[in-house]
XYZ file of C-alpha atoms in Angstrom:
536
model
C -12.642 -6.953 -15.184
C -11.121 -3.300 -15.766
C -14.784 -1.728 -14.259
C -14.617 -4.463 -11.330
C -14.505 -2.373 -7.885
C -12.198 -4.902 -6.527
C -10.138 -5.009 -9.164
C -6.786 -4.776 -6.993
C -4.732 -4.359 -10.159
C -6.108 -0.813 -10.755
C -5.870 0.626 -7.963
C -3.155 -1.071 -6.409
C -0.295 -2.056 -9.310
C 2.948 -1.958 -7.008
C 1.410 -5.348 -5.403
C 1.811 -6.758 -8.698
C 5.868 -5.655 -8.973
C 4.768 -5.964 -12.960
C 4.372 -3.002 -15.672
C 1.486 -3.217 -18.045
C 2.829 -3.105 -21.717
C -0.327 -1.095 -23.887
C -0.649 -1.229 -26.769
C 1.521 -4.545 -26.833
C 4.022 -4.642 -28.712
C 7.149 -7.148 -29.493
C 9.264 -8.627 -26.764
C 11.947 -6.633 -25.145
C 14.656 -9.401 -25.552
C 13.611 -12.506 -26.328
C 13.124 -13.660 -30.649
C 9.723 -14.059 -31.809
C 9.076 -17.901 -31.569
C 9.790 -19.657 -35.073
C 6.748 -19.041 -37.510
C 5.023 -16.557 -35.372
C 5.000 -13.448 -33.541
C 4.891 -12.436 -29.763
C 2.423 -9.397 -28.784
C 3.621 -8.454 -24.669
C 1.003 -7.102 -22.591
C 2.748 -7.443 -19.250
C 6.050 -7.227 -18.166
C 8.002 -8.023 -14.561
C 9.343 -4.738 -12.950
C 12.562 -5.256 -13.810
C 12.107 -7.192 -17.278
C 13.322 -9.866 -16.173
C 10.281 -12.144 -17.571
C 7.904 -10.523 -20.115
C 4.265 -12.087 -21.010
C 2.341 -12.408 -24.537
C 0.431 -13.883 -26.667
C 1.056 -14.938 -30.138
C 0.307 -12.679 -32.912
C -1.681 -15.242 -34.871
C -4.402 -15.800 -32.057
C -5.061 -12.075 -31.354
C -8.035 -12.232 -32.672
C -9.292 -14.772 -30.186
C -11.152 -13.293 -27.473
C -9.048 -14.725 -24.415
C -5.684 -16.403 -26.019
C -3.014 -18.320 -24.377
C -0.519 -16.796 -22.740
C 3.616 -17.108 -23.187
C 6.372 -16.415 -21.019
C 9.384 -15.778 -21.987
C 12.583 -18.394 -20.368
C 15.721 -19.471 -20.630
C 14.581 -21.981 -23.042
C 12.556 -19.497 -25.763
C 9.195 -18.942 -24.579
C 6.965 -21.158 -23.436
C 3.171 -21.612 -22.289
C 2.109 -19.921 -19.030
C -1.536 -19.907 -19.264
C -4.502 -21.369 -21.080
C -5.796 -18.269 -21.672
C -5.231 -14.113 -20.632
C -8.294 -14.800 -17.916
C -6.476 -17.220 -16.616
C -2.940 -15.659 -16.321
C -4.700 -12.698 -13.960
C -5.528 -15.481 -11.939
C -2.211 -16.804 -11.850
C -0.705 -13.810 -11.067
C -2.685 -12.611 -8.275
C -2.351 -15.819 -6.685
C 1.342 -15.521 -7.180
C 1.343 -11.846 -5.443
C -1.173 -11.439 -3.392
C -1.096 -13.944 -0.700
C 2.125 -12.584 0.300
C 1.025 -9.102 1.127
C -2.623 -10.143 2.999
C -2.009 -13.659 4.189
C 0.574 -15.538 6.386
C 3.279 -17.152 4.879
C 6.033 -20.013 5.707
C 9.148 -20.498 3.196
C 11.333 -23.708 3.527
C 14.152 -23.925 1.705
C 15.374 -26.563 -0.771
C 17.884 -27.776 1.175
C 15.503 -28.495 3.948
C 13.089 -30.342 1.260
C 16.201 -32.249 -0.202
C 17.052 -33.447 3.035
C 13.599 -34.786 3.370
C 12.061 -35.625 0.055
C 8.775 -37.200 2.003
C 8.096 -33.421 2.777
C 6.809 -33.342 -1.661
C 5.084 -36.876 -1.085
C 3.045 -35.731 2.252
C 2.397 -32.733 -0.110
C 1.125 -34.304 -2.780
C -1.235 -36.625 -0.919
C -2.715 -34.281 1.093
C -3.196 -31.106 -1.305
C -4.379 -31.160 -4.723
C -2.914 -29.352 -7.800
C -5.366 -26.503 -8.752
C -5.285 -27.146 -12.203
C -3.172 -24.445 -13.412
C 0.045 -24.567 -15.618
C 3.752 -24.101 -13.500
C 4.340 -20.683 -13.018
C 7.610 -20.050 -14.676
C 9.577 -16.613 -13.365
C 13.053 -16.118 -12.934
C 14.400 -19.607 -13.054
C 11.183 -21.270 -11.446
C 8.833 -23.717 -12.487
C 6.313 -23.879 -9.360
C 3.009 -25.788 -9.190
C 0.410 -24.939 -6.722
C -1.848 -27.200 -4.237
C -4.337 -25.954 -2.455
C -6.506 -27.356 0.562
C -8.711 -25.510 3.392
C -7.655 -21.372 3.803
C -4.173 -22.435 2.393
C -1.913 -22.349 -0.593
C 1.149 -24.686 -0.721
C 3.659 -23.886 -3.475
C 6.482 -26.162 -4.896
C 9.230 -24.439 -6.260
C 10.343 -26.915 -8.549
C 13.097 -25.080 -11.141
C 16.602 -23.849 -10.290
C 15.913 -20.746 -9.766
C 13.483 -21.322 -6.794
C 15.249 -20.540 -3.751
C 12.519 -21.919 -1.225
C 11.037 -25.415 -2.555
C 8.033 -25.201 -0.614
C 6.032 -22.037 0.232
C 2.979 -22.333 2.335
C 0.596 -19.363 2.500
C -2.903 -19.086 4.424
C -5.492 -16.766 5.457
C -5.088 -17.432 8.639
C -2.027 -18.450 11.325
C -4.129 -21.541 12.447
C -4.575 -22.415 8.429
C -0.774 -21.940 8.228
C 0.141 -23.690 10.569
C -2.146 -26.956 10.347
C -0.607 -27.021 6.745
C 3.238 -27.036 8.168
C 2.102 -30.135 10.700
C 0.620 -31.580 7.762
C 3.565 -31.659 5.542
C 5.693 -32.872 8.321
C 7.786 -29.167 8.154
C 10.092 -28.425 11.299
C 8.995 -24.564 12.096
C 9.992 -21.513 14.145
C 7.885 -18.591 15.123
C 10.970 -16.473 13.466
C 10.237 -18.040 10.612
C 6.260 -17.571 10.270
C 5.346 -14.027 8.153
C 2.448 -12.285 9.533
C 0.523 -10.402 6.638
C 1.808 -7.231 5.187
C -1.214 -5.658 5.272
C -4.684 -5.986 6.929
C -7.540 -4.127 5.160
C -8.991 -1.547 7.590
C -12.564 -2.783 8.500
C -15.757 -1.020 7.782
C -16.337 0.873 11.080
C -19.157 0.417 13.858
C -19.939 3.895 15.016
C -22.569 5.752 16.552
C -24.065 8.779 14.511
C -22.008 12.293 14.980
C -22.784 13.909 17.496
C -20.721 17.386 18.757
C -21.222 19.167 22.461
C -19.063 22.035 23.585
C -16.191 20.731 25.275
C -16.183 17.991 23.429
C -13.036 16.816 21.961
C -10.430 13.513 20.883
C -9.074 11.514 23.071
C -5.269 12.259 21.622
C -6.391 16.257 21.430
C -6.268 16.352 17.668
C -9.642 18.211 17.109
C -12.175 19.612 19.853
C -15.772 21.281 19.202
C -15.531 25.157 18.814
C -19.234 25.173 18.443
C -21.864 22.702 18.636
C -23.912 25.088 15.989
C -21.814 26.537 13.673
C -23.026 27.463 9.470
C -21.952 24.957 7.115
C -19.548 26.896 5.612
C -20.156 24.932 1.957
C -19.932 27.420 -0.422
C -23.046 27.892 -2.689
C -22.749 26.086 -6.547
C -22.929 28.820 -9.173
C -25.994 28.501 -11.298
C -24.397 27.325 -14.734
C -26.256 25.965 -17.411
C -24.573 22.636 -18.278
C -24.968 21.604 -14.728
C -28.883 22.176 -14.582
C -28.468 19.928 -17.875
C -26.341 17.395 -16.241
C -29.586 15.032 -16.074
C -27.638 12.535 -14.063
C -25.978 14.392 -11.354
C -25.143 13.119 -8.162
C -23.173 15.420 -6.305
C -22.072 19.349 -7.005
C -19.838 21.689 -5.195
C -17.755 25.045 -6.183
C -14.470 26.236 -4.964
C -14.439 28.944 -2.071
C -14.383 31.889 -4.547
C -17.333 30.175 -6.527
C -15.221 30.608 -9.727
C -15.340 27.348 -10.542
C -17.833 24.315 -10.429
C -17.285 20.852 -10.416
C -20.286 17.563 -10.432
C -20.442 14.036 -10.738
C -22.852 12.000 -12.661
C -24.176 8.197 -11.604
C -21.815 7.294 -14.584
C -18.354 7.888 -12.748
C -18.230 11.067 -14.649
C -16.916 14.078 -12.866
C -17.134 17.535 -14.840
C -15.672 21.307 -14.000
C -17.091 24.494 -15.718
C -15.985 27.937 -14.370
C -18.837 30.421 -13.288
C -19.776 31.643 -16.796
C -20.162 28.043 -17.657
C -17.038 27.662 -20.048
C -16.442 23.654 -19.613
C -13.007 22.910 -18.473
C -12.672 19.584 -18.140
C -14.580 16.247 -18.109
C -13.193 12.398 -17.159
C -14.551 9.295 -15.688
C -12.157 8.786 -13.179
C -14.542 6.629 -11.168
C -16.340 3.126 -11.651
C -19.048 3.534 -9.966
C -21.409 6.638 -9.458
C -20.115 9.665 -7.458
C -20.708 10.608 -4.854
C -19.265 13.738 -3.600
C -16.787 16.672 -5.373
C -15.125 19.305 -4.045
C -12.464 21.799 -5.518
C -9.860 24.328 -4.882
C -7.075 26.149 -6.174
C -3.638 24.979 -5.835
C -0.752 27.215 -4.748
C 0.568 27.110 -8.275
C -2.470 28.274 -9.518
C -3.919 25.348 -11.020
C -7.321 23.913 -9.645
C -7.567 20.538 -7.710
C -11.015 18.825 -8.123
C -11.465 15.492 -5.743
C -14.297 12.929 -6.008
C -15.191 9.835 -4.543
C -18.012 7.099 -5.041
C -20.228 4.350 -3.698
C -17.552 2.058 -4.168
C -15.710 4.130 -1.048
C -12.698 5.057 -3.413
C -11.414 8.716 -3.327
C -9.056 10.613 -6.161
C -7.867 14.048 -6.363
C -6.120 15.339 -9.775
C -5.449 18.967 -11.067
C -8.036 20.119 -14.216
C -6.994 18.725 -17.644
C -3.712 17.262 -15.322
C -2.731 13.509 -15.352
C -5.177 11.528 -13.447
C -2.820 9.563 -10.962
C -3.289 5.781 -11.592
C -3.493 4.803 -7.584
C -6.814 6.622 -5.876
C -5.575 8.514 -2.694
C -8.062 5.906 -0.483
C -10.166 3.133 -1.313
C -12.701 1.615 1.696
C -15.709 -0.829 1.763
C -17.925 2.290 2.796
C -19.837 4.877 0.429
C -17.992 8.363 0.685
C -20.454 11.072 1.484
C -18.751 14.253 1.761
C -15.204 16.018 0.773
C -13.758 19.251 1.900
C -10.962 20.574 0.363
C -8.764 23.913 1.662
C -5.580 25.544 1.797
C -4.008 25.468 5.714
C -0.970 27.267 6.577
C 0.543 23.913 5.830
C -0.720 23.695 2.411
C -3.367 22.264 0.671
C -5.682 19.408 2.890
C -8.000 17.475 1.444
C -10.494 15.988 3.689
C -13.138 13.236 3.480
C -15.947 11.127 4.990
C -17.147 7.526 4.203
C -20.768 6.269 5.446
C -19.349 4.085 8.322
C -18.706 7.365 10.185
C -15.115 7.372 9.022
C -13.371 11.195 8.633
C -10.007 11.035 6.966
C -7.997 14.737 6.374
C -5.127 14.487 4.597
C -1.947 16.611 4.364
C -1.555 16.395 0.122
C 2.016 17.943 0.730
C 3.445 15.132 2.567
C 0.998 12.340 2.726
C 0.149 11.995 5.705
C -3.177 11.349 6.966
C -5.267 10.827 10.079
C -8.280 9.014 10.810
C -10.897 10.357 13.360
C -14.198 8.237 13.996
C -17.034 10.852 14.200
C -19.720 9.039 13.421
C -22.224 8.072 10.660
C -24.452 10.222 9.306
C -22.301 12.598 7.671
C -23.639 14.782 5.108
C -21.525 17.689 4.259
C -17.584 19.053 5.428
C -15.790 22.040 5.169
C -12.168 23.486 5.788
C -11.187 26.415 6.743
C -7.908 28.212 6.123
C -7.303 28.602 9.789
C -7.555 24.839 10.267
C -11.315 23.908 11.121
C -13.377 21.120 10.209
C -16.986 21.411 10.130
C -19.157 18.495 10.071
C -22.822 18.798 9.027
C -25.284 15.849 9.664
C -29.633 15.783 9.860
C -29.810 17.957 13.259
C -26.839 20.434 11.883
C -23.485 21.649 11.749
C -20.228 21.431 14.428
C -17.374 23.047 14.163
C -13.827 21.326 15.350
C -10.992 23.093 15.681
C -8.003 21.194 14.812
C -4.529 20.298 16.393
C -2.199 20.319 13.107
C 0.771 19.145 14.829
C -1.049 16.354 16.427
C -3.167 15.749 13.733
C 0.031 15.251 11.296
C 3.056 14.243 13.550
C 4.751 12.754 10.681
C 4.283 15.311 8.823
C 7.846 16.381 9.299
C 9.742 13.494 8.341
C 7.616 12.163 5.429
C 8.614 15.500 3.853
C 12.160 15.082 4.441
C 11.951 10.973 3.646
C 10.317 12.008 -0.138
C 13.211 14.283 -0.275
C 15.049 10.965 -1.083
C 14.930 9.430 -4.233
C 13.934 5.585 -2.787
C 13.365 4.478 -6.204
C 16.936 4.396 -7.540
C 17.758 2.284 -4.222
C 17.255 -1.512 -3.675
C 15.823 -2.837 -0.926
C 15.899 -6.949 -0.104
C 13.144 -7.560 -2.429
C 13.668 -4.765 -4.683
C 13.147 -0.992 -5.654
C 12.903 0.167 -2.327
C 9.603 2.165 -3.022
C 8.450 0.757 -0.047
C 10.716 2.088 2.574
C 9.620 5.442 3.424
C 5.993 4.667 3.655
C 6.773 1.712 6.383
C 9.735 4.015 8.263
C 6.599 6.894 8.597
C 4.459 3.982 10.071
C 7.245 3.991 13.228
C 5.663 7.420 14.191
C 2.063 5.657 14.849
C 0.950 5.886 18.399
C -0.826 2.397 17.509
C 1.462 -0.428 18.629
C 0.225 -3.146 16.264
C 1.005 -0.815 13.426
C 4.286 0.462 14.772
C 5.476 -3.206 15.306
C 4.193 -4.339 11.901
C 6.739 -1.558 10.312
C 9.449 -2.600 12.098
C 8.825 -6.029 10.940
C 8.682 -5.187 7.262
C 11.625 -3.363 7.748
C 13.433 -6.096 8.872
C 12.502 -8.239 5.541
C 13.537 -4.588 3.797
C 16.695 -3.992 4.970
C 18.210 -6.095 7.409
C 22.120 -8.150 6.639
C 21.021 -11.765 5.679
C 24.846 -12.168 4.836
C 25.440 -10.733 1.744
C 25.897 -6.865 0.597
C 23.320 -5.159 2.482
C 20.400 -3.815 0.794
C 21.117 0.084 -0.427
C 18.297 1.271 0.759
C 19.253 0.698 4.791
C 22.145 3.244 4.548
C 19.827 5.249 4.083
C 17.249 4.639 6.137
C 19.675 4.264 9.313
C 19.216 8.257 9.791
C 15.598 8.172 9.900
C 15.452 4.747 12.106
C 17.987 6.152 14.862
C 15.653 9.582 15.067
C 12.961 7.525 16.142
C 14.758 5.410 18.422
C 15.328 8.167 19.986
C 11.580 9.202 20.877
C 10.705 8.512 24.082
C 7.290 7.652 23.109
C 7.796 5.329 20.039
C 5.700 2.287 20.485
C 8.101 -0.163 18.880
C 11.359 0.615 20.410
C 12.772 -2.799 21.461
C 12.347 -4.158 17.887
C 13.449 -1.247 15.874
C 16.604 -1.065 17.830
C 17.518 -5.090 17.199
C 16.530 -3.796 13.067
C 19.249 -1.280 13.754
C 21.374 -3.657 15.534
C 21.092 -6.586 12.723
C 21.825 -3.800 10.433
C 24.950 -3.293 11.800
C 25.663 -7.055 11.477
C 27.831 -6.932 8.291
C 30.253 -5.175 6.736
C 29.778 -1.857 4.042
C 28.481 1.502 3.890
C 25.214 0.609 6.180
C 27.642 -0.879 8.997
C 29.167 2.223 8.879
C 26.318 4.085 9.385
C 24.978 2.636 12.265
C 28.335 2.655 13.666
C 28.586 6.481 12.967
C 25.158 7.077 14.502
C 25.822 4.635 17.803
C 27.206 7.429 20.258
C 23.790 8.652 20.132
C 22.343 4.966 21.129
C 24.571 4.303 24.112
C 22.575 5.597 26.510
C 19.742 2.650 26.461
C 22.174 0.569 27.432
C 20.705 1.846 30.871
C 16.908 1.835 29.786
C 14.438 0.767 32.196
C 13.076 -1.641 29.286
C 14.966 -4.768 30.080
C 14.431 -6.172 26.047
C 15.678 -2.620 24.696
C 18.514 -2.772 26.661
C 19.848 -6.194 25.535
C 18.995 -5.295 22.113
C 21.559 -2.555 22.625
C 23.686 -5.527 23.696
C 23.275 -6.766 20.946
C 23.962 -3.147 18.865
C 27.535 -2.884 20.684
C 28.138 -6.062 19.860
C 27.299 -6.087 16.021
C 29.321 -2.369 16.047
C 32.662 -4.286 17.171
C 32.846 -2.995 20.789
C 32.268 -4.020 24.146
C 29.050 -3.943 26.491
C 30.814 -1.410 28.828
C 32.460 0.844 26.038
C-alpha cells in the first residue's frame, strides 16, 4: 500500500485532515481500555479522535482497529486494511465528487427520508464511523454514497455524495429530499487530464497565445550541460537518467529502483535516497542561493520532487500527473530559482520555487531534454532538435506577486470554516487565473472558507478581505460578480471581518455603476450588508 502510485495518502495527507502517529505509541488522552493496552497509529488534526489497536494483537498482521469516544474506546474497524478504506471514503468524496448535506432537522421532520434510504441503498458492510460525536453508516448504490449521520454530534443526518451531478441528484429524487442548486457542492478538485497534443514543434515567430513564451530560434544547442565522467555512475548498473549542474561540479542519477544519487566531480558521494516509487526518469540539479544544492527527479509514475542534498525530503511531491516525466531543467532567473519540467503527454510545467507559482504551457509530446537559462529561456529538445523560447516572466507568473506576500501570513495559526485555514492562500491565488472555471471554483471554496453562516466569522476572512478586495479591483478578473457577493456575505455579521470589509468599501463603491448588471447588485448587496444605503 505505502509503494502504491495512487496511494493518495502519501502524496496528498492534508485531504486526510489526520496526522500519522509512527512509531505508535499510547493514546494522547484517553485510558488504556481495562486489561489491555492501546498502540495509536493515526490521529485527527486536531486530536480530537485518535485511532489504535490493542497492544495484545500487534502481532497480528492486520488487527482491529479502536477509536477513541466519549464512551472509552470502541471498535472502528475489522481490521487496519479496512480502516484506510474507511477513511478515504470518509474524506475523499468530498474533495473530488459532488455532494448534498441535509440537515437533521429536515430528516426529523420527515423520518420516511431514513426508510426510502434504507430500501433503496444497501449498507456496505462496514462498521459506523464514529468521529466527533457521530456514529454514521454508509449505503451505497450506482456512482453514489449516501451517509446517515446517526450520533449527536452529526450535524447533517443525511449526506449524499456522487461522482457525478446526474448520480447526485437521481439519489436526492430517490430519497424523496427537497433540494436547491445553492445547496448542491460541485467537487473541490478535478484531476487535470492526461493531455492530447500534437508533437513539439517550434518556427520563428512562433509564440503563446497569452504571450508567455515565443521561439527565439527554431535551432538553437541544447544547452544540457555535459555529466562529468565519475566512477560510481559508470557503476550505477541500473541507471535511468543522469544530469550535472551548470558548473558540472556536481552529478546527480536515478536508478529503475526510485533511487536518485549525487556525487560531486571527483566522485565523493554526497547523498543517496529513494524518494520515488517507481523508476526515474529524469534529474536535474543546481545550486541554491544559500549555497546548498537542489537535485529534482521525477518518474514513470508522472510524480516530480525537488529537495536540497542530505536536506529533508518534503513529504508532498511538487506535481504528480498520469503521464511519464521526461525531462527537468532547473536554473536560477533573476527571480530566483525555477524549476521546470515535462511529462510525456506534451505537458511543460516551470515553476517559480520562491513563491509557488506555476504555469502550464502545452508544447507537445515528444519531449526529450530542457534547459534554463539565467536570462529566462527555455529550450526544448525533441528527435528533429532543439528550440529556444524566450519567456515572458511577468506573464508567465502573474501571481507571483501576491503568493509571496499571502505566505508572508502565517494561515496556519488561523481557522477557517472547516478548520486550519491552510487552504486559503492557495484558493485566493487561484482568483488571479485567466481560466474562468478555475477562477469561479475559488471563489466558491472561498465561500465554504470564510463566509458569515451566523456565528463568529471564521479568522481567517479578516484576513483574507485585503487580498479579495485587490482583486476585485482588476479589471480583468474572471470571477468578479461572485467574489464581490463573498465579500459582501462577509460583511454580513458583526466582528473584526465586518470591519474590514467595511474599512476597505470606499474603494468598492464605484461598481455600483459597473456595466455588469450581476456585479452591480452584488454591490447592492455589499452596501447593504456594510449598514448604508444604495446611494451613499
Amino acid at each position: 500500500m505505502v509503494d502504491s502510485p495512487v496511494n493518495s495518502f502519501a502524496f496528498r495527507p492534508r485531504l486526510y485532515w489526520t496526522h500519522p502517529v509512527w512509531p505508535p505509541s499510547g493514546p494522547d488522552s484517553i485510558a488504556d481500555p481495562p486489561g489491555d493496552e492501546i498502540r495509536v497509529f493515526m490521529a485527527e488534526y486536531q486530536y480530537v479522535n485518535q485511532w489504535g489497536y490493542l497492544a495484545s494483537e500487534a502481532h497480528l498482521p492486520d488487527p482491529k482497529v479502536l477509536v477513541d469516544s466519549s464512551g472509552g474506546w470502541v471498535v472502528q474497524s475489522r481490521s487496519v486494511s479496512e480502516f484506510f478504506l474507511q477513511l478515504a471514503m470518509e474524506r475523499l468524496p468530498a474533495v473530488f465528487g459532488w455532494s448534498f448535506r441535509v440537515r437533521r432537522a429536515e430528516v426529523e421532520a420527515d423520518p420516511a427520508i431514513v426508510e426510502r434510504l434504507r430500501t433503496a441503498y444497501r449498507d456496505i458492510g462496514l462498521l459506523p464511523w464514529r468521529e466527533a460525536g457521530t456514529d454514521a453508516l454508509t449505503y451505497g448504490g450506482p456512482d453514489v454514497l449516501v451517509r446517515h449521520g446517526r450520533g449527536p454530534g452529526a450535524d447533517f443526518a443525511v449526506v449524499v455524495q456522487a461522482r457525478t451531478r446526474e448520480a447526485l441528484v437521481q439519489a436526492l429524487d430517490t430519497l424523496g429530499v427537497a433540494w436547491a442548486e445553492e445547496g448542491v457542492s460541485a467537487p473541490q478538485e478535478v484531476p487535470l487530464p492526461v493531455e492530447d497534443l500534437e508533437p513539439a514543434s517550434f518556427a520563428e515567430g512562433d509564440a503563446d497565445g497569452r504571450l508567455r513564451w515565443a521561439v527565439a530560434s527554431p535551432a538553437a544547442a541544447p544547452g544540457v550541460p555535459d555529466v562529468p565522467d565519475v566512477p560510481a555512475l559508470r557503476g550505477l548498473a541500473d541507471r535511468t537518467a543522469a544530469a550535472a549542474d551548470p558548473d558540472a561540479t556536481t552529478v546527480v542519477a536515478g536508478d529503475s529502483a526510485g533511487r536518485v544519487h549525487v556525487w560531486a566531480a571527483d566522485g565523493a558521494e554526497l547523498d543517496v535516497r529513494e524518494p520515488h516509487r517507481a523508476p526515474v526518469t529524469a534529474v536535474t540539479c543546481h545550486p541554491a542561493p544559500d549555497g546548498a544544492r537542489m537535485v529534482a527527479g521525477g518518474d514513470a509514475h508522472g510524480v516530480v520532487r525537488w529537495w536540497p542534498v542530505r536536506g529533508v525530503l518534503p513529504r508532498v511531491p511538487l506535481a504528480k500527473r498520469g503521464s511519464p516525466v521526461t525531462a527537468l531543467a532547473s536554473a536560477s532567473l533573476e527571480t530566483g530559482p525555477a524549476l521546470a519540467a515535462a511529462w510525456a503527454d506534451g505537458l511543460v510545467r516551470v515553476w517559480d520555487l520562491t513563491s509557488g507559482e506555476t504555469a502550464d504551457l502545452r508544447l507537445g509530446t515528444g519531449i526529450e531534454a530542457l534547459a534554463l537559462t539565467p536570462r529566462g529561456a527555455l529550450r526544448v529538445t525533441t528527435a528533429h532538435g532543439t528550440a529556444e523560447l524566450r519567456l515572458d516572466l511577468e506573464r508567465l507568473w502573474p501571481a507571483r506577486s501576491l503568493r509571496l506576500r499571502l505566505a508572508e501570513v502565517d494561515w496556519g495559526s488561523l481557522w477557517a470554516a472547516r478548520g486550519p485555514a491552510h487552504e486559503v492562500p492557495g484558493r485566493i491565488a487561484k482568483l488571479a487565473s485567466d481560466d474562468e472555471d478555475t477562477a469561479q471554483a475559488a471563489v466558491k471554496r472561498l465561500y465554504a472558507l470564510l463566509a458569515y453562516r451566523g456565528s463568529a466569522s471564521p479568522s481567517a476572512a479578516v484576513r483574507a478581505v485585503p487580498f479579495l478586495v485587490e482583486r476585485m479591483l482588476i479589471p480583468t478578473n474572471r470571477a468578479r460578480n461572485t467574489l464581490l457577493l463573498l465579500i459582501a456575505d462577509i460583511a454580513d455579521g458583526p466582528g473584526k471581518a465586518h470591519d474590514a470589509v467595511t474599512e476597505a468599501l470606499p474603494s468598492l463603491l464605484h461598481l455600483r455603476d459597473d456595466e455588469n448588471p450581476s456585479v452591480r447588485w452584488a454591490a447592492a448587496e455589499l452596501l447593504r450588508n456594510c449598514g448604508q444605503a444604495a446611494g451613499a
